[in-house]
Short mmCIF file of C-alpha atoms in Angstrom, two decimals:
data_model
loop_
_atom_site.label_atom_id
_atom_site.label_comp_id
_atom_site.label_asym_id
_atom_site.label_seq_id
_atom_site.Cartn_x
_atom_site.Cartn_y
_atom_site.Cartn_z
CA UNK A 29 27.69 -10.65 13.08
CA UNK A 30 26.36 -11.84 9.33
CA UNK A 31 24.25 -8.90 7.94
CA UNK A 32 21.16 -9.68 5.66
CA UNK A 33 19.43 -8.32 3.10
CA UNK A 34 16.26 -9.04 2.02
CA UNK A 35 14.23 -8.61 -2.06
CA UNK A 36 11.98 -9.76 -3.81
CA UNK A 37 8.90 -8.64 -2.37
CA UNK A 38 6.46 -6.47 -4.59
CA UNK A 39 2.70 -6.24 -5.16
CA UNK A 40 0.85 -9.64 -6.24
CA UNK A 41 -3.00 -10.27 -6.68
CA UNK A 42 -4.54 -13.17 -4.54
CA UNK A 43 -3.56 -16.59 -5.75
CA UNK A 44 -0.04 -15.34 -6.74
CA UNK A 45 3.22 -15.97 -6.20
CA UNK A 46 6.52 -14.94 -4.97
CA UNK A 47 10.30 -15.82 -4.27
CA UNK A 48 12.08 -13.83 -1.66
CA UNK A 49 15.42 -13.95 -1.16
CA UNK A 50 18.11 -12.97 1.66
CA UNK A 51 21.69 -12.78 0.90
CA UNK A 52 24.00 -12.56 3.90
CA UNK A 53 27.06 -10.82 4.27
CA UNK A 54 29.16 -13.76 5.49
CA UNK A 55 28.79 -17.57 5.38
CA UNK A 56 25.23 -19.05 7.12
CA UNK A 57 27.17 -22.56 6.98
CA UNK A 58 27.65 -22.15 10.90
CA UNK A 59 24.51 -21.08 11.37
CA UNK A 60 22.08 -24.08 12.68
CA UNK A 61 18.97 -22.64 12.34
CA UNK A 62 17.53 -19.76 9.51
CA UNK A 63 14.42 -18.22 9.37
CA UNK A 64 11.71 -16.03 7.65
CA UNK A 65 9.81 -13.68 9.87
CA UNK A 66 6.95 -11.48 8.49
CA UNK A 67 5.23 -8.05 10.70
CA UNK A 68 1.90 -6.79 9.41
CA UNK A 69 0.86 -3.24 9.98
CA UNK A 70 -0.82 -2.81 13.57
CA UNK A 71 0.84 -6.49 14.75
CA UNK A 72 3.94 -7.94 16.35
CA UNK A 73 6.31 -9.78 14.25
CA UNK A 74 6.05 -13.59 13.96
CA UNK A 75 7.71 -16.20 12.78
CA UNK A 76 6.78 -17.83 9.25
CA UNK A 77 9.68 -20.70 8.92
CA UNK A 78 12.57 -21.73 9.65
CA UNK A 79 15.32 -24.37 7.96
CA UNK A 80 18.21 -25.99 9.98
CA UNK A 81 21.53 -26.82 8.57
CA UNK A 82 20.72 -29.97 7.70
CA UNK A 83 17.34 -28.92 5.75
CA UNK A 84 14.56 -29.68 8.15
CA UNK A 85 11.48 -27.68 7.97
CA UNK A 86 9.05 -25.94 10.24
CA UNK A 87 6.08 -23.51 9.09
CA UNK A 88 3.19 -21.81 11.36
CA UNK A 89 -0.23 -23.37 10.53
CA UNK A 90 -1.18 -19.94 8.33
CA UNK A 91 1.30 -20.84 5.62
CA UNK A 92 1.49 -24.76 5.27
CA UNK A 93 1.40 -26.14 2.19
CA UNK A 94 1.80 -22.72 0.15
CA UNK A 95 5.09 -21.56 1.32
CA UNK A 96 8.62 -23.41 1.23
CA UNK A 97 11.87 -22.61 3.02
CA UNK A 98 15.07 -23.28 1.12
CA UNK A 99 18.74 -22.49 2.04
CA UNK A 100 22.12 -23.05 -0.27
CA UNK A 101 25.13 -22.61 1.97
CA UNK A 102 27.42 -21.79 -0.91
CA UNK A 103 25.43 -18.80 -2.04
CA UNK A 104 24.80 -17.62 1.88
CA UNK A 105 21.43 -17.38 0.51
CA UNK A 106 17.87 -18.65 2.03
CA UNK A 107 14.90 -18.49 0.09
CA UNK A 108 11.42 -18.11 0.41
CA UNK A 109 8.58 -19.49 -1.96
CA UNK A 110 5.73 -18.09 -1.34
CA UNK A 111 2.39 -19.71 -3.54
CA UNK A 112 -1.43 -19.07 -3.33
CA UNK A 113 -1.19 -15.57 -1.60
CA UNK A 114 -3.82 -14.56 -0.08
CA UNK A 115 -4.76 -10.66 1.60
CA UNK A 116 -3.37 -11.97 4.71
CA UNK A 117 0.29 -12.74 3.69
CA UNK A 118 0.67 -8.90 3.59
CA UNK A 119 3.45 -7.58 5.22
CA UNK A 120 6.91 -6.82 5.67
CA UNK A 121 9.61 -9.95 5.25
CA UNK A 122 12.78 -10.50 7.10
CA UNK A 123 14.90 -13.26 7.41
CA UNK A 124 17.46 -13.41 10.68
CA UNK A 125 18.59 -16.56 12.51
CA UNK A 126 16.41 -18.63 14.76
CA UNK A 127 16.24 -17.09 18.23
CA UNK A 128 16.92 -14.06 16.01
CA UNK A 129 20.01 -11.71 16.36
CA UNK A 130 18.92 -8.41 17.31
CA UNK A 131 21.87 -6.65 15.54
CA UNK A 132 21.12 -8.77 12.12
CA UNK A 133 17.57 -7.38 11.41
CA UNK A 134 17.56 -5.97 7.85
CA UNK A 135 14.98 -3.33 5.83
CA UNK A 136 12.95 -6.49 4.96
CA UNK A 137 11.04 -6.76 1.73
CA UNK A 138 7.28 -5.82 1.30
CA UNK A 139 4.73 -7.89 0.12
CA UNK A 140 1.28 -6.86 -0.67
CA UNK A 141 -1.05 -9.19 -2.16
CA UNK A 142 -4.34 -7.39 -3.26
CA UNK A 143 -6.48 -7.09 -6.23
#
């Protein structure tokens, strides 16, 4: 099972920005389907995006337009560019396939955004 690690989180004011990475143990190639995955304090965990192999896109309503999912299958990396951040994009990060494998969870990467 491909392990993942998540960084690049940190504190950012309101209207910033941030690029989060995950770097997986093994190669994603095989994997269809990656995503990003985000748990605030007090609420369940929830999907932000996911990619597919072949690049398409999906993103809950909360994040359209602001955040964009990217994936390079040589690096085993997927990305996560997060723009205008607002005091509701606060939470912990973690990437894991899409239905996600309960063995590859990770630490995840905080992000706070506050002034």
């Amino acid at each position: 099972q491909v392990q993942l690690v998540e960084s690049g989180g940190g504190l950012v004011q309101p209207g910033g920005s941030l690029r989060l990475s995950c770097a997986a143990s093994g190669s994603i190639f095989s994997i269809n389907v990656m995503g990003w995955y985000r748990q605030a304090p007090g609420k369940q965990r929830e999907l932000v995006a996911f990619i597919t192999r072949g690049g398409i896109t999906h993103y809950v309503d909360s994040v359209k337009g602001r955040f964009t999912i990217s994936r390079d299958n040589a690096e085993n990396t997927v990305y996560l560019q997060m723009n205008s951040l607002k005091p509701e994009d606060t939470a912990v990060y973690y990437c894991n396939t899409m239905p996600p494998a309960a063995e590859s969870w990770g630490q995840g990467t905080q992000v706070t955004v506050s002034s």
